[in-house]
Amino acid sequence: MTEQSPGRPTSAAQAARLRAMRTAFGALDKAAPDLAARWALRIWCTLPTNRGRRRDERPRDGSRSTVALSDGRTVAVETWGEGDPVYLAHGWGGWRGQLGAFVAPLVDAGRRVVGFDAPSHGDSSPGRLGPHRSTAVEVAEALVAVAGVHGEPSAVVAHSLGCTTTALAAADGLPVDRIALIAPSRDLMAMTDTLARTLGYTERTKTRFDRKLEALAGRPLADFDLAALPQPHPTLVVHDRLDKEVAYAEGAHVADAWPDARLHTTEGLGHQRILRDPDVVAVVTRFIVD
């Protein structure tokens, strides 16, 4: 979805695989667009294959536990410190340890930090669609479930797709005092357009794909337009001008669209290093505790 999209081949083998997929999608788009749409949906819901090189920024191990979801699956949770809870919401293909640089400063400021892994991510159980697959809706549901056990969020620090899922959970009724959005991706519909261009199918397949995605989500795709969602107050948006995964303009648009949001711009940190930059960590921590 957001991070490491199918349109970013990083080797000759990946580039060759993408060419083969485009050829197959081109044929299916003409002969069997419904089959093409089902295949595209499977790709959309599949996590990137970056598990062997995930970064761990946690300063130390916290207290580990699990939270049970309504269907019996479990979400891995880790907490540090005491006080009002601040949640860490990772992005697509990420895990709680990526936001670990925020743990020590927030604990030192008297907050309890709650990190969790979304379904099929990190140490959590597989999602409803099976191992290595998930959806934005169940990521949002996981945050709500964890908050139901560990307390209403005084704040959430969210990254990439985690920004959308956090705002979605808040729009659905999760009380959140303030949110720090780091490298937010604004519009899900724009990403489905990108997937269509990457895989080489036309509106014949895309129309069917959109319908299937909407049925899977159980809600209109327009609900995933971050800028159009109700704003939890106040909000800090942090985005890097050179982010290659999610364009800087997307974060700037969210900051402009929400009346009580402010934008903090960085340059040269990209999509991942921004999570461990000392200045960014300090800005986000001040925003949360002031």
mmCIF file of C-alpha atoms in Angstrom:
data_model
loop_
_atom_site.group_PDB
_atom_site.id
_atom_site.type_symbol
_atom_site.label_atom_id
_atom_site.label_comp_id
_atom_site.label_asym_id
_atom_site.label_seq_id
_atom_site.Cartn_x
_atom_site.Cartn_y
_atom_site.Cartn_z
ATOM 1 C CA MET A 1 0.000 0.000 0.000
ATOM 2 C CA THR A 2 1.974 3.007 1.215
ATOM 3 C CA GLU A 3 5.471 1.839 2.011
ATOM 4 C CA GLN A 4 7.527 0.003 -0.606
ATOM 5 C CA SER A 5 4.783 0.003 -3.225
ATOM 6 C CA PRO A 6 4.709 -2.523 -6.088
ATOM 7 C CA GLY A 7 5.914 0.222 -8.411
ATOM 8 C CA ARG A 8 9.417 0.449 -6.944
ATOM 9 C CA PRO A 9 11.549 -2.410 -8.323
ATOM 10 C CA THR A 10 14.961 -2.433 -6.631
ATOM 11 C CA SER A 11 16.731 -5.144 -8.642
ATOM 12 C CA ALA A 12 16.863 -6.604 -12.128
ATOM 13 C CA ALA A 13 14.876 -9.625 -10.931
ATOM 14 C CA GLN A 14 12.148 -7.416 -9.468
ATOM 15 C CA ALA A 15 12.018 -5.326 -12.624
ATOM 16 C CA ALA A 16 11.643 -8.468 -14.742
ATOM 17 C CA ARG A 17 8.895 -9.742 -12.457
ATOM 18 C CA LEU A 18 7.045 -6.435 -12.761
ATOM 19 C CA ARG A 19 7.261 -6.575 -16.575
ATOM 20 C CA ALA A 20 5.814 -10.086 -16.519
ATOM 21 C CA MET A 21 3.003 -8.977 -14.207
ATOM 22 C CA ARG A 22 2.180 -6.026 -16.456
ATOM 23 C CA THR A 23 1.951 -8.369 -19.440
ATOM 24 C CA ALA A 24 -0.362 -10.694 -17.517
ATOM 25 C CA PHE A 25 -2.518 -7.848 -16.247
ATOM 26 C CA GLY A 26 -2.763 -6.400 -19.725
ATOM 27 C CA ALA A 27 -4.133 -9.687 -21.030
ATOM 28 C CA LEU A 28 -6.507 -10.224 -18.114
ATOM 29 C CA ASP A 29 -7.757 -6.655 -18.335
ATOM 30 C CA LYS A 30 -9.149 -7.479 -21.794
ATOM 31 C CA ALA A 31 -10.272 -11.066 -21.245
ATOM 32 C CA ALA A 32 -11.093 -11.393 -17.534
ATOM 33 C CA PRO A 33 -11.138 -8.051 -15.700
ATOM 34 C CA ASP A 34 -12.844 -9.535 -12.642
ATOM 35 C CA LEU A 35 -9.986 -12.019 -12.219
ATOM 36 C CA ALA A 36 -7.493 -9.181 -12.717
ATOM 37 C CA ALA A 37 -9.275 -7.161 -10.020
ATOM 38 C CA ARG A 38 -9.095 -10.068 -7.549
ATOM 39 C CA TRP A 39 -5.379 -10.460 -8.234
ATOM 40 C CA ALA A 40 -4.786 -6.721 -7.838
ATOM 41 C CA LEU A 41 -6.676 -6.767 -4.521
ATOM 42 C CA ARG A 42 -4.456 -9.569 -3.255
ATOM 43 C CA ILE A 43 -1.362 -7.559 -4.191
ATOM 44 C CA TRP A 44 -2.834 -4.464 -2.517
ATOM 45 C CA CYS A 45 -3.351 -6.316 0.781
ATOM 46 C CA THR A 46 0.047 -8.067 0.818
ATOM 47 C CA LEU A 47 2.773 -6.626 3.034
ATOM 48 C CA PRO A 48 6.172 -5.701 1.589
ATOM 49 C CA THR A 49 8.892 -8.303 2.031
ATOM 50 C CA ASN A 50 11.144 -6.300 4.352
ATOM 51 C CA ARG A 51 10.828 -8.338 7.551
ATOM 52 C CA GLY A 52 14.490 -9.359 7.641
ATOM 53 C CA ARG A 53 15.735 -5.769 7.752
ATOM 54 C CA ARG A 54 13.301 -4.009 10.063
ATOM 55 C CA ARG A 55 14.891 -1.357 12.271
ATOM 56 C CA ASP A 56 14.555 -1.465 16.019
ATOM 57 C CA GLU A 57 14.858 1.951 17.678
ATOM 58 C CA ARG A 58 13.554 0.882 21.115
ATOM 59 C CA PRO A 59 15.893 2.036 23.905
ATOM 60 C CA ARG A 60 15.127 -1.095 25.927
ATOM 61 C CA ASP A 61 12.548 -3.832 26.196
ATOM 62 C CA GLY A 62 9.244 -2.767 27.665
ATOM 63 C CA SER A 63 6.482 -4.717 29.340
ATOM 64 C CA ARG A 64 4.999 -7.083 26.767
ATOM 65 C CA SER A 65 1.442 -8.332 26.555
ATOM 66 C CA THR A 66 -1.259 -9.110 24.014
ATOM 67 C CA VAL A 67 -4.737 -7.765 23.369
ATOM 68 C CA ALA A 68 -7.395 -10.097 22.004
ATOM 69 C CA LEU A 69 -9.473 -8.949 19.049
ATOM 70 C CA SER A 70 -13.140 -9.830 18.655
ATOM 71 C CA ASP A 71 -12.422 -12.931 16.560
ATOM 72 C CA GLY A 72 -9.758 -14.316 18.886
ATOM 73 C CA ARG A 73 -6.685 -13.073 17.060
ATOM 74 C CA THR A 74 -4.145 -11.224 19.187
ATOM 75 C CA VAL A 75 -2.225 -7.979 18.855
ATOM 76 C CA ALA A 76 1.263 -7.691 20.356
ATOM 77 C CA VAL A 77 1.655 -4.744 22.756
ATOM 78 C CA GLU A 78 4.673 -3.257 24.518
ATOM 79 C CA THR A 79 4.561 -0.476 27.120
ATOM 80 C CA TRP A 80 7.070 1.754 28.844
ATOM 81 C CA GLY A 81 6.743 4.208 31.736
ATOM 82 C CA GLU A 82 3.803 5.532 33.711
ATOM 83 C CA GLY A 83 1.248 8.283 33.160
ATOM 84 C CA ASP A 84 -1.168 9.258 30.425
ATOM 85 C CA PRO A 85 -0.870 6.850 27.466
ATOM 86 C CA VAL A 86 0.751 7.883 24.198
ATOM 87 C CA TYR A 87 0.328 5.368 21.388
ATOM 88 C CA LEU A 88 2.783 4.590 18.599
ATOM 89 C CA ALA A 89 1.040 3.690 15.317
ATOM 90 C CA HIS A 90 3.396 2.271 12.683
ATOM 91 C CA GLY A 91 2.833 2.262 8.938
ATOM 92 C CA TRP A 92 2.223 -0.411 6.312
ATOM 93 C CA GLY A 93 4.797 -3.171 6.632
ATOM 94 C CA GLY A 94 6.238 -1.603 9.790
ATOM 95 C CA TRP A 95 6.246 -2.552 13.451
ATOM 96 C CA ARG A 96 6.310 -0.865 16.851
ATOM 97 C CA GLY A 97 10.125 -0.793 17.089
ATOM 98 C CA GLN A 98 10.411 1.664 14.186
ATOM 99 C CA LEU A 99 8.984 4.404 16.408
ATOM 100 C CA GLY A 100 11.138 3.431 19.378
ATOM 101 C CA ALA A 101 13.113 6.703 19.314
ATOM 102 C CA PHE A 102 10.073 8.418 20.843
ATOM 103 C CA VAL A 103 9.948 6.093 23.866
ATOM 104 C CA ALA A 104 12.637 7.543 26.146
ATOM 105 C CA PRO A 105 11.773 11.248 25.681
ATOM 106 C CA LEU A 106 8.066 10.620 26.281
ATOM 107 C CA VAL A 107 8.714 8.419 29.324
ATOM 108 C CA ASP A 108 11.080 11.073 30.712
ATOM 109 C CA ALA A 109 8.261 13.594 30.239
ATOM 110 C CA GLY A 110 5.943 11.508 32.401
ATOM 111 C CA ARG A 111 4.011 9.636 29.753
ATOM 112 C CA ARG A 112 3.262 5.930 29.359
ATOM 113 C CA VAL A 113 4.178 4.824 25.854
ATOM 114 C CA VAL A 114 2.120 2.060 24.246
ATOM 115 C CA GLY A 115 3.474 0.431 21.110
ATOM 116 C CA PHE A 116 1.602 -2.259 19.209
ATOM 117 C CA ASP A 117 1.932 -4.295 16.042
ATOM 118 C CA ALA A 118 -0.990 -4.301 13.624
ATOM 119 C CA PRO A 119 -2.383 -7.656 12.442
ATOM 120 C CA SER A 120 0.119 -9.565 10.249
ATOM 121 C CA HIS A 121 2.824 -7.109 11.373
ATOM 122 C CA GLY A 122 5.654 -7.627 13.829
ATOM 123 C CA ASP A 123 4.747 -10.070 16.586
ATOM 124 C CA SER A 124 0.965 -9.965 16.123
ATOM 125 C CA SER A 125 -1.274 -12.725 14.794
ATOM 126 C CA PRO A 126 -2.065 -12.862 11.067
ATOM 127 C CA GLY A 127 -4.846 -10.639 9.801
ATOM 128 C CA ARG A 128 -8.218 -11.854 8.596
ATOM 129 C CA LEU A 129 -6.813 -12.461 5.118
ATOM 130 C CA GLY A 130 -4.005 -14.671 6.402
ATOM 131 C CA PRO A 131 -0.259 -14.303 7.040
ATOM 132 C CA HIS A 132 1.550 -11.356 5.452
ATOM 133 C CA ARG A 133 -1.724 -9.690 4.475
ATOM 134 C CA SER A 134 -3.801 -6.993 6.141
ATOM 135 C CA THR A 135 -6.095 -4.011 5.558
ATOM 136 C CA ALA A 136 -6.223 -0.423 6.766
ATOM 137 C CA VAL A 137 -9.537 -1.129 8.484
ATOM 138 C CA GLU A 138 -8.152 -3.879 10.685
ATOM 139 C CA VAL A 139 -5.135 -1.720 11.531
ATOM 140 C CA ALA A 140 -7.550 0.946 12.806
ATOM 141 C CA GLU A 141 -9.524 -1.725 14.674
ATOM 142 C CA ALA A 142 -6.329 -2.894 16.371
ATOM 143 C CA LEU A 143 -5.642 0.613 17.711
ATOM 144 C CA VAL A 144 -9.176 0.830 19.087
ATOM 145 C CA ALA A 145 -8.845 -2.600 20.727
ATOM 146 C CA VAL A 146 -5.498 -1.768 22.341
ATOM 147 C CA ALA A 147 -6.816 1.590 23.595
ATOM 148 C CA GLY A 148 -9.779 -0.247 25.087
ATOM 149 C CA VAL A 149 -7.360 -2.139 27.326
ATOM 150 C CA HIS A 150 -4.592 0.406 27.924
ATOM 151 C CA GLY A 151 -6.642 3.590 28.161
ATOM 152 C CA GLU A 152 -7.847 6.459 26.010
ATOM 153 C CA PRO A 153 -4.934 8.048 24.146
ATOM 154 C CA SER A 154 -3.674 11.364 25.396
ATOM 155 C CA ALA A 155 -1.812 11.397 22.067
ATOM 156 C CA VAL A 156 -0.860 9.210 19.125
ATOM 157 C CA VAL A 157 2.402 9.373 17.187
ATOM 158 C CA ALA A 158 1.587 7.897 13.769
ATOM 159 C CA HIS A 159 3.670 7.167 10.678
ATOM 160 C CA SER A 160 2.605 6.865 7.035
ATOM 161 C CA LEU A 161 -0.466 4.611 6.712
ATOM 162 C CA GLY A 162 -0.712 4.713 10.513
ATOM 163 C CA CYS A 163 -1.710 8.366 10.125
ATOM 164 C CA THR A 164 -4.762 7.426 8.076
ATOM 165 C CA THR A 165 -5.766 4.538 10.335
ATOM 166 C CA THR A 166 -5.384 6.688 13.454
ATOM 167 C CA ALA A 167 -7.509 9.481 11.983
ATOM 168 C CA LEU A 168 -10.053 6.896 10.865
ATOM 169 C CA ALA A 169 -10.261 5.425 14.376
ATOM 170 C CA ALA A 170 -10.688 8.932 15.802
ATOM 171 C CA ALA A 171 -13.407 9.750 13.275
ATOM 172 C CA ASP A 172 -15.203 6.570 14.343
ATOM 173 C CA GLY A 173 -15.220 7.713 17.964
ATOM 174 C CA LEU A 174 -11.853 6.952 19.571
ATOM 175 C CA PRO A 175 -11.108 9.916 21.882
ATOM 176 C CA VAL A 176 -7.673 11.361 21.086
ATOM 177 C CA ASP A 177 -6.411 14.630 22.546
ATOM 178 C CA ARG A 178 -3.740 15.266 19.921
ATOM 179 C CA ILE A 179 -2.026 13.495 17.062
ATOM 180 C CA ALA A 180 1.423 13.787 15.496
ATOM 181 C CA LEU A 181 1.255 12.666 11.863
ATOM 182 C CA ILE A 182 4.653 11.785 10.397
ATOM 183 C CA ALA A 183 4.791 11.437 6.594
ATOM 184 C CA PRO A 184 1.029 11.029 6.181
ATOM 185 C CA SER A 185 -0.386 9.671 2.950
ATOM 186 C CA ARG A 186 -3.430 11.735 2.144
ATOM 187 C CA ASP A 187 -5.669 9.884 -0.277
ATOM 188 C CA LEU A 188 -6.234 6.151 -0.676
ATOM 189 C CA MET A 189 -7.947 6.644 -4.027
ATOM 190 C CA ALA A 190 -4.814 8.239 -5.455
ATOM 191 C CA MET A 191 -2.849 5.144 -4.428
ATOM 192 C CA THR A 192 -5.292 2.855 -6.246
ATOM 193 C CA ASP A 193 -4.685 4.950 -9.363
ATOM 194 C CA THR A 194 -0.945 4.448 -8.879
ATOM 195 C CA LEU A 195 -1.417 0.684 -8.539
ATOM 196 C CA ALA A 196 -3.387 0.598 -11.812
ATOM 197 C CA ARG A 197 -0.646 2.477 -13.653
ATOM 198 C CA THR A 198 2.071 0.288 -12.110
ATOM 199 C CA LEU A 199 0.406 -3.002 -13.011
ATOM 200 C CA GLY A 200 -0.841 -1.776 -16.381
ATOM 201 C CA TYR A 201 -4.575 -2.351 -16.208
ATOM 202 C CA THR A 202 -7.326 -0.003 -17.373
ATOM 203 C CA GLU A 203 -10.549 1.357 -15.940
ATOM 204 C CA ARG A 204 -12.245 -1.968 -16.781
ATOM 205 C CA THR A 205 -10.269 -3.675 -14.039
ATOM 206 C CA LYS A 206 -9.932 -0.674 -11.759
ATOM 207 C CA THR A 207 -13.694 -0.183 -11.444
ATOM 208 C CA ARG A 208 -14.050 -3.782 -10.309
ATOM 209 C CA PHE A 209 -11.020 -3.467 -8.020
ATOM 210 C CA ASP A 210 -12.480 -0.382 -6.335
ATOM 211 C CA ARG A 211 -15.777 -2.169 -5.721
ATOM 212 C CA LYS A 212 -14.013 -5.189 -4.216
ATOM 213 C CA LEU A 213 -11.805 -2.991 -2.028
ATOM 214 C CA GLU A 214 -14.832 -1.058 -0.798
ATOM 215 C CA ALA A 215 -16.652 -4.319 0.013
ATOM 216 C CA LEU A 216 -13.602 -5.604 1.882
ATOM 217 C CA ALA A 217 -13.317 -2.369 3.873
ATOM 218 C CA GLY A 218 -17.031 -2.298 4.619
ATOM 219 C CA ARG A 219 -17.172 1.446 4.019
ATOM 220 C CA PRO A 220 -16.838 3.968 1.159
ATOM 221 C CA LEU A 221 -13.324 4.512 -0.117
ATOM 222 C CA ALA A 222 -13.923 8.247 0.310
ATOM 223 C CA ASP A 223 -13.684 7.620 4.065
ATOM 224 C CA PHE A 224 -9.948 7.075 3.601
ATOM 225 C CA ASP A 225 -9.270 10.595 2.329
ATOM 226 C CA LEU A 226 -7.257 11.796 5.317
ATOM 227 C CA ALA A 227 -7.744 15.485 4.587
ATOM 228 C CA ALA A 228 -11.531 15.054 4.491
ATOM 229 C CA LEU A 229 -11.767 13.235 7.832
ATOM 230 C CA PRO A 230 -12.762 15.177 10.968
ATOM 231 C CA GLN A 231 -9.679 16.581 12.643
ATOM 232 C CA PRO A 232 -8.686 15.502 16.145
ATOM 233 C CA HIS A 233 -7.406 18.699 17.820
ATOM 234 C CA PRO A 234 -4.668 19.778 17.764
ATOM 235 C CA THR A 235 -2.490 18.113 15.105
ATOM 236 C CA LEU A 236 1.169 18.280 14.159
ATOM 237 C CA VAL A 237 2.153 17.173 10.644
ATOM 238 C CA VAL A 238 5.822 16.340 10.065
ATOM 239 C CA HIS A 239 6.982 15.636 6.518
ATOM 240 C CA ASP A 240 10.254 15.640 4.606
ATOM 241 C CA ARG A 241 10.547 17.455 1.295
ATOM 242 C CA LEU A 242 12.598 14.578 -0.174
ATOM 243 C CA ASP A 243 10.303 11.741 0.915
ATOM 244 C CA LYS A 244 10.290 9.258 -1.983
ATOM 245 C CA GLU A 245 7.547 7.032 -0.541
ATOM 246 C CA VAL A 246 4.888 9.653 0.215
ATOM 247 C CA ALA A 247 5.216 13.029 -1.471
ATOM 248 C CA TYR A 248 5.713 16.063 0.752
ATOM 249 C CA ALA A 249 2.726 17.721 -0.914
ATOM 250 C CA GLU A 250 0.434 15.135 0.683
ATOM 251 C CA GLY A 251 1.414 16.088 4.229
ATOM 252 C CA ALA A 252 1.294 19.777 3.378
ATOM 253 C CA HIS A 253 -2.215 19.319 1.988
ATOM 254 C CA VAL A 254 -3.409 17.667 5.208
ATOM 255 C CA ALA A 255 -1.931 20.481 7.284
ATOM 256 C CA ASP A 256 -3.707 23.041 5.075
ATOM 257 C CA ALA A 257 -7.017 21.178 5.135
ATOM 258 C CA TRP A 258 -7.258 20.815 8.912
ATOM 259 C CA PRO A 259 -7.889 24.154 10.654
ATOM 260 C CA ASP A 260 -6.004 23.343 13.868
ATOM 261 C CA ALA A 261 -2.939 21.692 12.335
ATOM 262 C CA ARG A 262 0.570 22.948 11.855
ATOM 263 C CA LEU A 263 3.276 21.674 9.516
ATOM 264 C CA HIS A 264 6.879 20.964 10.485
ATOM 265 C CA THR A 265 9.061 20.525 7.391
ATOM 266 C CA THR A 266 12.355 18.646 7.221
ATOM 267 C CA GLU A 267 14.726 18.095 4.325
ATOM 268 C CA GLY A 268 16.918 15.099 3.607
ATOM 269 C CA LEU A 269 15.405 12.633 6.089
ATOM 270 C CA GLY A 270 13.181 10.729 3.673
ATOM 271 C CA HIS A 271 10.394 8.417 4.760
ATOM 272 C CA GLN A 272 12.175 6.342 7.414
ATOM 273 C CA ARG A 273 15.090 8.312 8.882
ATOM 274 C CA ILE A 274 12.590 10.980 9.913
ATOM 275 C CA LEU A 275 11.447 8.570 12.655
ATOM 276 C CA ARG A 276 14.810 8.617 14.420
ATOM 277 C CA ASP A 277 16.003 12.158 13.774
ATOM 278 C CA PRO A 278 16.706 13.830 17.163
ATOM 279 C CA ASP A 279 15.200 17.170 16.092
ATOM 280 C CA VAL A 280 11.990 15.509 14.874
ATOM 281 C CA VAL A 281 11.732 13.476 18.067
ATOM 282 C CA ALA A 282 12.170 16.650 20.126
ATOM 283 C CA VAL A 283 9.557 18.592 18.124
ATOM 284 C CA VAL A 284 7.008 15.790 18.420
ATOM 285 C CA THR A 285 7.687 15.306 22.130
ATOM 286 C CA ARG A 286 7.247 19.026 22.849
ATOM 287 C CA PHE A 287 4.016 19.040 20.900
ATOM 288 C CA ILE A 288 2.647 16.147 22.955
ATOM 289 C CA VAL A 289 3.719 17.228 26.424
ATOM 290 C CA ASP A 290 3.310 21.026 26.233
#
